[in-house]
Coordinates of C-alpha atoms in Angstrom, one line a residue:
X55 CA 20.4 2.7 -36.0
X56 CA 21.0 5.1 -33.2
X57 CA 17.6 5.8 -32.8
X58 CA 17.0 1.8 -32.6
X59 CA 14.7 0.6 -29.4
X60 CA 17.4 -2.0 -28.4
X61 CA 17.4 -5.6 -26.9
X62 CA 18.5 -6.8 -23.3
X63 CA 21.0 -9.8 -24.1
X64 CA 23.1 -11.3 -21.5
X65 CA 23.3 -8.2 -19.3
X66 CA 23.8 -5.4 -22.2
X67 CA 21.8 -3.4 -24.6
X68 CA 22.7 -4.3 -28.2
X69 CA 20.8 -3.9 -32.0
X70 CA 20.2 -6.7 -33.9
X71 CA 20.6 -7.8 -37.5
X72 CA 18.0 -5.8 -38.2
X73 CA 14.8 -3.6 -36.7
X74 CA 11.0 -2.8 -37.5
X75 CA 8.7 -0.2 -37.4
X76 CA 6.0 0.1 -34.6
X77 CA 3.1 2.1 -35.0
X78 CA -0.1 3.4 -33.3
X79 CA -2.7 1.6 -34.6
X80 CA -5.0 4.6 -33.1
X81 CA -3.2 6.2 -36.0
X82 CA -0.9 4.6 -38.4
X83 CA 0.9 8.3 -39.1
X84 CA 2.1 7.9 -35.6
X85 CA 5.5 5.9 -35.4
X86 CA 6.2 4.9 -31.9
X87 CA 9.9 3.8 -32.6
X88 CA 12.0 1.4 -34.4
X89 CA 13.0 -2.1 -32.3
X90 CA 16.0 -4.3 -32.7
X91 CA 15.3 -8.1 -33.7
X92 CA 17.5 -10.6 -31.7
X93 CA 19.9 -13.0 -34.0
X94 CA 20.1 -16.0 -33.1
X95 CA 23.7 -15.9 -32.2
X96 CA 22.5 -13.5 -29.2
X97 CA 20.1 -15.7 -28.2
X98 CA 22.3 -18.5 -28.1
X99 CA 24.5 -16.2 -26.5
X100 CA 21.9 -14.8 -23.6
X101 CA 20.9 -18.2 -22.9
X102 CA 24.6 -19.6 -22.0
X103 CA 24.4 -16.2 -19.9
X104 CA 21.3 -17.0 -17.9
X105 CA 22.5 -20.3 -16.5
X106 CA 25.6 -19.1 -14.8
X107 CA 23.2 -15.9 -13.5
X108 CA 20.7 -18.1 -12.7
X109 CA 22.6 -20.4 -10.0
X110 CA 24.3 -16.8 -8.4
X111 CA 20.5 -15.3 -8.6
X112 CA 19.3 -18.6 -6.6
X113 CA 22.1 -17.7 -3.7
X114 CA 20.6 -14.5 -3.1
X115 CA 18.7 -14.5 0.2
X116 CA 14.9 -14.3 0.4
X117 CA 14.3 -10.8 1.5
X118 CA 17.1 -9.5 -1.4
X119 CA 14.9 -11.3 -4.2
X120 CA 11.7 -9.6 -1.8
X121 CA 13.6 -5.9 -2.8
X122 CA 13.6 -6.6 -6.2
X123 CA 10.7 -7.7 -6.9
X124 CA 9.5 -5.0 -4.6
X125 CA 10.8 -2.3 -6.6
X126 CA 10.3 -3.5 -9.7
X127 CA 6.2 -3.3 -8.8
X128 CA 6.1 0.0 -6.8
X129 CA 7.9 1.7 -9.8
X130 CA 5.3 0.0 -12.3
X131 CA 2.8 1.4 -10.1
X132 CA 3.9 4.9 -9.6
X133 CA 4.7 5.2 -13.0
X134 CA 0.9 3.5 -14.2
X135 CA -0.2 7.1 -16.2
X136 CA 3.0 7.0 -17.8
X137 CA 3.2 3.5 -19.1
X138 CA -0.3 3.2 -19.9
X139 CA -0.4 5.9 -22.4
X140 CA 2.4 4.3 -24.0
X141 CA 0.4 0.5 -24.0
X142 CA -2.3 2.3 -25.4
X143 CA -0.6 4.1 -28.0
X144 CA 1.1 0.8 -29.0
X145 CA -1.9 -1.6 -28.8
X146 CA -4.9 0.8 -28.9
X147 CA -6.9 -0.6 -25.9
X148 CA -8.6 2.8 -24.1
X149 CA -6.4 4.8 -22.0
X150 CA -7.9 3.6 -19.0
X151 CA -7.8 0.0 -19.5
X152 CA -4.0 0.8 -20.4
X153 CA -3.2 2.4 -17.2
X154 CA -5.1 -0.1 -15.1
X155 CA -3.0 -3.3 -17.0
X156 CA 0.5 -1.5 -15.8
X157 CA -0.9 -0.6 -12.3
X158 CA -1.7 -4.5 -12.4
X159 CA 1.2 -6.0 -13.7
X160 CA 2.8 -4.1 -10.9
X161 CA 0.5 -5.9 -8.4
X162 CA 1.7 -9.0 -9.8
X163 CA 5.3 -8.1 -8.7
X164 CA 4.6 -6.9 -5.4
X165 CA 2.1 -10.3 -4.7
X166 CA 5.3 -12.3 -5.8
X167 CA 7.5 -10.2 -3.6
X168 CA 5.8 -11.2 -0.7
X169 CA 6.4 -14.8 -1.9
X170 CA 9.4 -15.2 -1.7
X171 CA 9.3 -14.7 2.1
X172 CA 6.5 -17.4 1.6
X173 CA 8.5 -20.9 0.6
X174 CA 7.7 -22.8 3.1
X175 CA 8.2 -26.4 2.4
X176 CA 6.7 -30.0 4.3
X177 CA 8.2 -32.6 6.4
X178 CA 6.9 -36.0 7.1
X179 CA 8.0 -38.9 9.2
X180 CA 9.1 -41.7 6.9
X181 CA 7.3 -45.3 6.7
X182 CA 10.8 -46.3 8.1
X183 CA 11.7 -45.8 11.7
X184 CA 14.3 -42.8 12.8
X185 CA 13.8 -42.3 8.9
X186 CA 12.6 -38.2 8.1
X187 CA 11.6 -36.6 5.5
X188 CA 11.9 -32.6 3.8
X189 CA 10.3 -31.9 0.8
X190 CA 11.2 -28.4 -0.6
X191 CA 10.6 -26.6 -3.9
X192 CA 13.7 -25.5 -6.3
X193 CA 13.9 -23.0 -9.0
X194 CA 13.6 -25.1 -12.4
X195 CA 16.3 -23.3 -14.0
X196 CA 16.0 -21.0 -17.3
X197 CA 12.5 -20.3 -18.1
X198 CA 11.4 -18.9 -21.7
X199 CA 8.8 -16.7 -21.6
X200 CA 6.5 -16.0 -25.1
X201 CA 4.1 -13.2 -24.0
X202 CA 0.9 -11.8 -26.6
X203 CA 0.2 -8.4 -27.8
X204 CA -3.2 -8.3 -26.0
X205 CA -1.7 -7.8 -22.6
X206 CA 1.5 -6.7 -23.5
X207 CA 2.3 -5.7 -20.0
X208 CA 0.2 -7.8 -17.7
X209 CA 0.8 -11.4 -19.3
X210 CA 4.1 -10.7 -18.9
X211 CA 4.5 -9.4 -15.8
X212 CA 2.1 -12.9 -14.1
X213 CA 4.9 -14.9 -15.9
X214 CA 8.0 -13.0 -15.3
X215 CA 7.3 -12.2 -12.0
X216 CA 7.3 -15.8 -10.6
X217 CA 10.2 -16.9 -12.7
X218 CA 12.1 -15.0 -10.7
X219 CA 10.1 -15.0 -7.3
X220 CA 10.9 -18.7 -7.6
X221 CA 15.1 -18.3 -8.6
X222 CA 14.4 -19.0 -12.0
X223 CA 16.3 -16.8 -15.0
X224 CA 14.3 -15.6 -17.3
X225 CA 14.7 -15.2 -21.6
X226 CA 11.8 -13.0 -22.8
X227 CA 10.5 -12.8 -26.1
X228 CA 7.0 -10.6 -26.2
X229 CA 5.1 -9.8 -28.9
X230 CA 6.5 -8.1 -32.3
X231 CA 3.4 -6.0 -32.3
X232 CA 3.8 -4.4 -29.0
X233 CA 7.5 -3.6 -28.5
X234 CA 7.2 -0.5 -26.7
X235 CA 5.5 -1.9 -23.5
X236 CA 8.2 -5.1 -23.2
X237 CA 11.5 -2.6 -23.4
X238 CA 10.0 -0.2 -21.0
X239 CA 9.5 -3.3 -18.3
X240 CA 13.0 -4.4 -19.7
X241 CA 14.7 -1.2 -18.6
X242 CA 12.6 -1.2 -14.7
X243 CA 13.9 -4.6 -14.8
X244 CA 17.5 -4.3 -15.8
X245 CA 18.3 -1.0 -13.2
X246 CA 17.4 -3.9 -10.2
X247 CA 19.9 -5.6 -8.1
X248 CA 20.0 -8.9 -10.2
X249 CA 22.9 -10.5 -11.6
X250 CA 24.0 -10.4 -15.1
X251 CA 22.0 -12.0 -17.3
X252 CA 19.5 -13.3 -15.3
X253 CA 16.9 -11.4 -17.1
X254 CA 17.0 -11.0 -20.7
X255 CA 14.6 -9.3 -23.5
X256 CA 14.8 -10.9 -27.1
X257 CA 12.8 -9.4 -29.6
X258 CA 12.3 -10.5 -32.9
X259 CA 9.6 -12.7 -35.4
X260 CA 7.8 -15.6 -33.7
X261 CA 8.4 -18.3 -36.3
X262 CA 12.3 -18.1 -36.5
X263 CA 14.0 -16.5 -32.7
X264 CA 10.9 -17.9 -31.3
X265 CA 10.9 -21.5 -32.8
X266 CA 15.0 -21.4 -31.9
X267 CA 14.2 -20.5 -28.6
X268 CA 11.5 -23.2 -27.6
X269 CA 13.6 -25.7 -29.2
X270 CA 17.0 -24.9 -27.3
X271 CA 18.1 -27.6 -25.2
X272 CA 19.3 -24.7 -22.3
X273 CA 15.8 -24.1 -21.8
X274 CA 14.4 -25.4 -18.8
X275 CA 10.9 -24.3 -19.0
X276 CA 8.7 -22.5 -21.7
X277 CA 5.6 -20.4 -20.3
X278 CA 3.5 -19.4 -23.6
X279 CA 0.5 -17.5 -23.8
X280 CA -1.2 -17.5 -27.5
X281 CA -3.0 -19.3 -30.3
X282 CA -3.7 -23.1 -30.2
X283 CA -1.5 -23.6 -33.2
X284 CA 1.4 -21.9 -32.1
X285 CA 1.2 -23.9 -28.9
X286 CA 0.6 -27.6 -29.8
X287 CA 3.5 -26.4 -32.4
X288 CA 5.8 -25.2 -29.4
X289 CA 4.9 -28.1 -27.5
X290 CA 6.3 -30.5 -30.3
X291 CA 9.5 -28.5 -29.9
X292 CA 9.8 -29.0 -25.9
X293 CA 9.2 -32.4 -26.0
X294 CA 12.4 -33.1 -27.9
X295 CA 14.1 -31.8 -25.1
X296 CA 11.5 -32.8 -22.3
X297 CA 11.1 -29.3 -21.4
X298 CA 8.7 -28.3 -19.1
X299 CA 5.7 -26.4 -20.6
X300 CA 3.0 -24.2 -19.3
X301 CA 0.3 -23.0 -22.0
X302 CA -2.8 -20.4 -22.6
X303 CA -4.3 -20.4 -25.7
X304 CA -7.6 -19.5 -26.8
X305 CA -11.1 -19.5 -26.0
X306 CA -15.0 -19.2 -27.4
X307 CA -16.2 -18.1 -24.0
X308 CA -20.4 -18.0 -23.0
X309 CA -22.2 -16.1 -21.1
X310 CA -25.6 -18.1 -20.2
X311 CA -28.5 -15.1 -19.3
X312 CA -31.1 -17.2 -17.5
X313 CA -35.0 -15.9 -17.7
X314 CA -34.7 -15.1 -13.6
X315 CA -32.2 -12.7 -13.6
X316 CA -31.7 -9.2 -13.6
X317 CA -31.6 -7.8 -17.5
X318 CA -29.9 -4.4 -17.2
X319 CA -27.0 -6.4 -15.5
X320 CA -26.9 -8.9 -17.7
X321 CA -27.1 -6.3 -20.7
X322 CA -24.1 -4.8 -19.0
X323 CA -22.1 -7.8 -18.6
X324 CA -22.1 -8.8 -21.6
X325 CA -21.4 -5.6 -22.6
X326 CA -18.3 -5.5 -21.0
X327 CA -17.4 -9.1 -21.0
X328 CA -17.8 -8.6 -25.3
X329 CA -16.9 -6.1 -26.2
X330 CA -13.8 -4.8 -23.4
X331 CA -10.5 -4.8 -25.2
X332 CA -11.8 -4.5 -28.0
X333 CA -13.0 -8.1 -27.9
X334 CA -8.9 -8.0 -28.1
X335 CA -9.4 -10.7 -24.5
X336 CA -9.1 -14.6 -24.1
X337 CA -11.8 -14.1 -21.6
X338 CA -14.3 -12.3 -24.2
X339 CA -17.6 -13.3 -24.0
X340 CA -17.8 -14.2 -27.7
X341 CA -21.1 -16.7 -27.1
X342 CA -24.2 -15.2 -24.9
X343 CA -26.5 -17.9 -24.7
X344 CA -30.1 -16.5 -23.7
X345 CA -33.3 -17.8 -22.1
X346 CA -36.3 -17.8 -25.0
X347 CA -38.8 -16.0 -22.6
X348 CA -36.0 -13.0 -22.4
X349 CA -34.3 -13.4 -25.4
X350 CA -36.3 -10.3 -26.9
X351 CA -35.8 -8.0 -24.3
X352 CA -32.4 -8.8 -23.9
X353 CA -31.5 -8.3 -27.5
X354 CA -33.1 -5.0 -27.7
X355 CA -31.0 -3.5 -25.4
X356 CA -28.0 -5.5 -26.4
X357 CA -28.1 -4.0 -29.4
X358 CA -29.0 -0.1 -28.1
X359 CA -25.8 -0.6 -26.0
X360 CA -23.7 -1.8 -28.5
X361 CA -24.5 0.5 -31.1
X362 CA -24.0 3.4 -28.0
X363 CA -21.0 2.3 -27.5
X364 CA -17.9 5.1 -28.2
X365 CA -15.3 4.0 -30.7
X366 CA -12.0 6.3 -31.1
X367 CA -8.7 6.6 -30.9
X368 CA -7.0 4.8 -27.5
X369 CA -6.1 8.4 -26.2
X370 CA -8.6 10.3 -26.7
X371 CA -11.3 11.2 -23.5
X372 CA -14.3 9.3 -23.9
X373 CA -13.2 6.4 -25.9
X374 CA -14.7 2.9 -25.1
X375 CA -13.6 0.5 -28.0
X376 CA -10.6 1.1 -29.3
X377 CA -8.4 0.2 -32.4
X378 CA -8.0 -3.3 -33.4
X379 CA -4.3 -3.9 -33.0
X380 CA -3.2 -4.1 -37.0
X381 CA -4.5 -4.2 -40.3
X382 CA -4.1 -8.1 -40.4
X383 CA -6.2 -8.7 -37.5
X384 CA -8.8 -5.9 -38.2
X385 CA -9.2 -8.3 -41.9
X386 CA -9.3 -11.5 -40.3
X387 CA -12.4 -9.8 -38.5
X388 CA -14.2 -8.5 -41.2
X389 CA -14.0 -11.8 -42.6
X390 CA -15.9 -13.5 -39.8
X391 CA -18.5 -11.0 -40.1
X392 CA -18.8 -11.8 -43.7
X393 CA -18.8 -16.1 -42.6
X394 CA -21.3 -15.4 -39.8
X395 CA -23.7 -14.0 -42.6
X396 CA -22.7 -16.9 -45.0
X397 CA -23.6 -19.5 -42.3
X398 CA -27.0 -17.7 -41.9
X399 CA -26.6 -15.3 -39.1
X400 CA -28.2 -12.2 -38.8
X401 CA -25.7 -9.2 -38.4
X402 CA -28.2 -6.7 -35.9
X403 CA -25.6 -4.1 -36.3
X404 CA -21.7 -3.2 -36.1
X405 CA -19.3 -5.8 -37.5
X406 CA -17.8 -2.8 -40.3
X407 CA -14.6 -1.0 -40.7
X408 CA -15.1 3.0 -39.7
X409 CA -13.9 6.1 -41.0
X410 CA -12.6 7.8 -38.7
X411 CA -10.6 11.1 -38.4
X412 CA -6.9 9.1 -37.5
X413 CA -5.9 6.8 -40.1
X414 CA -6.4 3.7 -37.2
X415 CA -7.7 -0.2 -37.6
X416 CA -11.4 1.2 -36.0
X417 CA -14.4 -1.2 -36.2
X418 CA -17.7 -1.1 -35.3
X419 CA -18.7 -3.4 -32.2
X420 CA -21.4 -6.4 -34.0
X421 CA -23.9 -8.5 -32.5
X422 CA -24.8 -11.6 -34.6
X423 CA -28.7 -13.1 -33.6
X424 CA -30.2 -16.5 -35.1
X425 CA -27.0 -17.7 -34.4
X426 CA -26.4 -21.9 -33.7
X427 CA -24.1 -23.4 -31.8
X428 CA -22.3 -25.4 -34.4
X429 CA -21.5 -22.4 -36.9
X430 CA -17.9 -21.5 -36.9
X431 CA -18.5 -18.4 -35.9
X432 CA -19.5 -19.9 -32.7
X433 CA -16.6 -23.2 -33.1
X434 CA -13.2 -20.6 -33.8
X435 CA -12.0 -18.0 -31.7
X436 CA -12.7 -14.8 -33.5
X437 CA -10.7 -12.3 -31.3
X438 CA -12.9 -9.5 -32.3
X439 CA -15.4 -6.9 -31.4
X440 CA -18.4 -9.5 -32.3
X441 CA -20.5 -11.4 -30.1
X442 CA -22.8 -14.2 -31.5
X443 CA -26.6 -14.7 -29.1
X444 CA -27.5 -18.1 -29.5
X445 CA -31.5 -18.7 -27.8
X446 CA -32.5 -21.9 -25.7
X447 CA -35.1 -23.1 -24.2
X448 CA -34.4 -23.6 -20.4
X449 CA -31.0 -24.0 -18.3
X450 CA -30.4 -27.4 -18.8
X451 CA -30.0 -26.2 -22.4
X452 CA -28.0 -23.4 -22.0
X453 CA -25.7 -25.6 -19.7
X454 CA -25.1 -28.5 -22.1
X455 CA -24.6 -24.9 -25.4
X456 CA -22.1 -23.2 -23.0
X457 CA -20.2 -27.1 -22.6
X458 CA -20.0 -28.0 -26.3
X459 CA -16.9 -26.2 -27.3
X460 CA -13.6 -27.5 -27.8
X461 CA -12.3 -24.6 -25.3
X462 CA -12.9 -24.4 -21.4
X463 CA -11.3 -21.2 -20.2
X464 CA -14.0 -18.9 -18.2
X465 CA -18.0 -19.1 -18.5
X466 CA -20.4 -17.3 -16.9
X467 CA -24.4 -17.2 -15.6
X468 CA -26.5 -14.2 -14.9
X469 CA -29.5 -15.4 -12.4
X470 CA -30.8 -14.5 -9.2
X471 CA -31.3 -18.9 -8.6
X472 CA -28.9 -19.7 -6.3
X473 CA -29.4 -23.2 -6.7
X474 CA -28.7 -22.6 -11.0
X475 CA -25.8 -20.7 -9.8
X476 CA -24.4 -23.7 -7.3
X477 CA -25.1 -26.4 -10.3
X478 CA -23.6 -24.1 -13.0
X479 CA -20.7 -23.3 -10.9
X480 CA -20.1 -26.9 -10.5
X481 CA -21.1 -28.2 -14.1
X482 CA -19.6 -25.9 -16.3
X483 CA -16.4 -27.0 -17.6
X484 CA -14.2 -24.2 -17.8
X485 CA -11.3 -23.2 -15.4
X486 CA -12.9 -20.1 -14.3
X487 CA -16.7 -19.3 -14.0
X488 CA -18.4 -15.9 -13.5
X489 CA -21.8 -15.6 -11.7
X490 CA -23.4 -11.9 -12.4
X491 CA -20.2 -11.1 -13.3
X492 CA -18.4 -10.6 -16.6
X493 CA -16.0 -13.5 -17.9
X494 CA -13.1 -11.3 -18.4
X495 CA -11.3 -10.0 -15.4
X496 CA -9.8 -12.1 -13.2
X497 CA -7.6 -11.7 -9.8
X498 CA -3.8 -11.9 -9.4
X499 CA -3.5 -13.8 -6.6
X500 CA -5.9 -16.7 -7.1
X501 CA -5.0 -19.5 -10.0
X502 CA -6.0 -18.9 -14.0
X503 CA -6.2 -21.5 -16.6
X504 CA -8.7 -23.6 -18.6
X505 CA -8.9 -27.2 -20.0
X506 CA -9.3 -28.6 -23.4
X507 CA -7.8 -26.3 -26.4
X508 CA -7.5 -23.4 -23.4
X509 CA -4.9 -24.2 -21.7
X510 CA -2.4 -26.8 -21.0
X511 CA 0.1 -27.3 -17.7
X512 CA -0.3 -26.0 -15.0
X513 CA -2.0 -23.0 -13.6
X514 CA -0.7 -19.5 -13.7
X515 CA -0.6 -17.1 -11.3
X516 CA -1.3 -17.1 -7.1
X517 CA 0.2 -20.0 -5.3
X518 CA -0.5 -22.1 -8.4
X519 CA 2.2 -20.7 -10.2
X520 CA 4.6 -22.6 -7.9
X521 CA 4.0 -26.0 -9.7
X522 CA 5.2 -24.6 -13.4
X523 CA 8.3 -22.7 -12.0
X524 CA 9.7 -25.0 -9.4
X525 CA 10.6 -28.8 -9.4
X526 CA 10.1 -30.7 -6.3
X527 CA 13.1 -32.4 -3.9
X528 CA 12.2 -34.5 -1.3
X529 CA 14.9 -35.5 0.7
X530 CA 15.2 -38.4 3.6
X531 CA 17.1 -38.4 6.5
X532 CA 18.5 -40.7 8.9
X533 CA 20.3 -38.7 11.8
X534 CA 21.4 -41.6 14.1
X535 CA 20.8 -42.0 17.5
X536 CA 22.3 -39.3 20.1
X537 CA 25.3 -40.4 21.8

């Protein structure tokens, strides 16, 4: 056990009851470490822990939470080469996109350090005379955090770093697929000036420490970031306790490509918005919903770029699509392919498992054509390399196809029509919306979130974030007359 990747509970680094293996998925020969799994006796234990912390962490003065926070991004950033390689390794996005999620979720830290000189709260005369009125935010207490494997770093980091911006303690458990990435922002994290216990890292198997934590009546607030079954399942946990929750889930993302706009950038768009990530992205542009009278055109190259597209191993110079993250995911996308063609879709290219020279979860990027709207390959969120083109006839159809999903997290238009862009912009129900730009990739400071089976809550991230990880206090006050 000595060479065991440890947890963080209630101040101290301690094994579990027991520890897996994590591997590359670049190549499966490459073990990247062994990781404790939390008991549930230490996460009972962490959590009595993180109230006490919590109340001396809320004491601390503004510009000592500023410091922290502060540190913990500016190390994140200085050290982005380092920790990205090790993301990669672990999740098998390309090198680059690894180093540029680290050098991110540092920005997140340093955005919320500024924020905490930023609390400013509102006062009001009352309706009664001599009467005043303060209205402030307060930290909402313990918040659970339940971070993905996509963006093991940066989902994390847009959740944590608020919690505590905010005076909140936080109980983290990322992720059993990328356990590298969470004890190396553990251990930035636990160096800081913060009081014992006010930050914690669990790790361990989603559907026992996770369903213990979500239901534990300490818990003030659970952020989540995952499927749509997981989440309506941890939400009928919270509500037994009236616990405050704040949830991503998935997404069938379009991209509509109107007959006006320019085709090489909408080629490359969609390229990136598909297939980046390995299509590994809540934002993926999964459906790319085409004018007829460019369909053909737009397909062709489509295609040409997909097919161009480099596939290798996460490290290695060059690479654009990496690994899939594991060999359950990389057979849960094979089988879409084979349901796309069972429906009656035409596979153009891609969509098969590759031989490479690392033993890795490679697949080929696939475009599906003759696709329809109401296949399930165009209903379920695939989370794979595979985008679906769906043809219509004008905007007003490619409007109501990009609506008719049960999701609503980003959509996006290529045209050069401002007034399609204005009426898309306002029309398309989704939380975020792209014009000549891809869906995926979004700013730290500004709010994320979608609406039907996307999201539920409030928003994450920018000034937003305040609503999830505070709680409201409005206070009146009668101060008498001056004698």
């Amino acid at each position: 056990m000595s060479n065991t990747n440890c947890n963080f509970v209630a101040g101290q680094w301690v094994v579990g009851d027991h520890d897996i293996e994590n591997r590359n998925p670049s190549d499966t020969s490459d073990l990247i470490g062994r990781y404790a799994q939390a008991s549930r006796d230490q996460l009972d234990q962490t959590l009595a822990k993180a109230q006490s912390a919590q109340a001396a962490w809320a004491a601390y003065g503004m510009e000592r939470k500023q410091a922290v926070l502060m540190s913990i991004g500016q190390e994140m950033m200085a050290r982005a080469d380092e920790l990205g390689q090790l993301l990669s390794r672990e999740e098998g996005k390309p090198l680059a996109e690894g180093r540029g999620e680290v050098f991110r979720a540092g920005q997140f830290f340093t955005y919320y350090a500024a924020e905490c000189l930023r609390q400013l709260g509102e006062n009001a005369d009352s309706v009664r005379d001599g009467v005043e009125i303060d209205v402030r935010r307060e930290p909402v207490g313990v918040v659970a955090i339940v971070s993905p494997w996509n963006f093991p770093t940066a989902t994390a980091s847009w959740k944590i770093a608020p919690a505590l911006c905010y005076g909140n303690a936080v109980v983290w458990k990322p992720a059993n697929l990328t356990p590298a990435s969470a004890v190396a922002l553990t251990e930035i994290i636990s160096r800081q000036d913060i009081p014992e216990g006010l930050f914690s890292l669990v790790m361990g198997p989603g559907g026992s420490l996770g369903q213990h934590l979500v239901e534990h009546p300490s818990v003030d607030a659970i952020s989540f970031t995952g499927s749509v079954p997981v989440g309506k399942g941890i939400a009928t946990a919270a509500i037994q306790n009236l616990t405050k929750v704040q949830m991503e889930m998935g997404s069938k993302n379009a991209l509509a490509v109107m007959d006006d706009g320019d085709l090489d950038l909408a080629v490359t768009v969609a390229l990136g918005g598909a297939f980046g990530g390995t299509g590994q992205k809540c934002t993926a542009s999964s459906r790319l919903i085409v004018h007829a009278a460019v369909h053909d055109a737009f397909v062709e190259k489509l295609v040409a770029g997909a097919q161009a597209m480099k596939v290798g191993h996460a490290l290695h110079d060059g690479t654009q699509i990496g690994p899939v993250v594991s060999a359950q995911q990389l057979q849960e996308n094979l089988d879409y392919v084979a349901l796309g063609r069972a429906e009656g879709a035409e596979l153009a290219c891609g969509g098969v498992r590759l031989d490479m020279p690392d033993d890795g979860f490679y697949m080929s990027p696939g475009v599906f054509l003759n696709s329809t709207n109401d296949m399930r390959i165009n209903r379920e969120e695939m989370f794979a390399p595979l985008a679906c083109v769906i043809k219509v006839d004008g905007y007003d159809h490619a409007l109501a196809t990009v609506n008719d999903t049960n999701f609503g997290l980003t959509s996006g238009i290529v045209t050069r029509d401002l007034a399609r862009a204005t009426h898309f912009r306002r029309h398309a129900r989704t939380g975020v919306v792209t014009v000549n730009l891809p869906t995926a990739g979004t700013d730290y400071h500004v709010p994320f979130g979608g609406r039907g089976d996307s999201s539920y809550g409030p928003r994450e991230q920018g000034k937003a974030a305040a609503e999830f990880y505070t709680t409201v206090k409005t206070a009146y006050i009668s101060a008498g007359v001056p004698s």
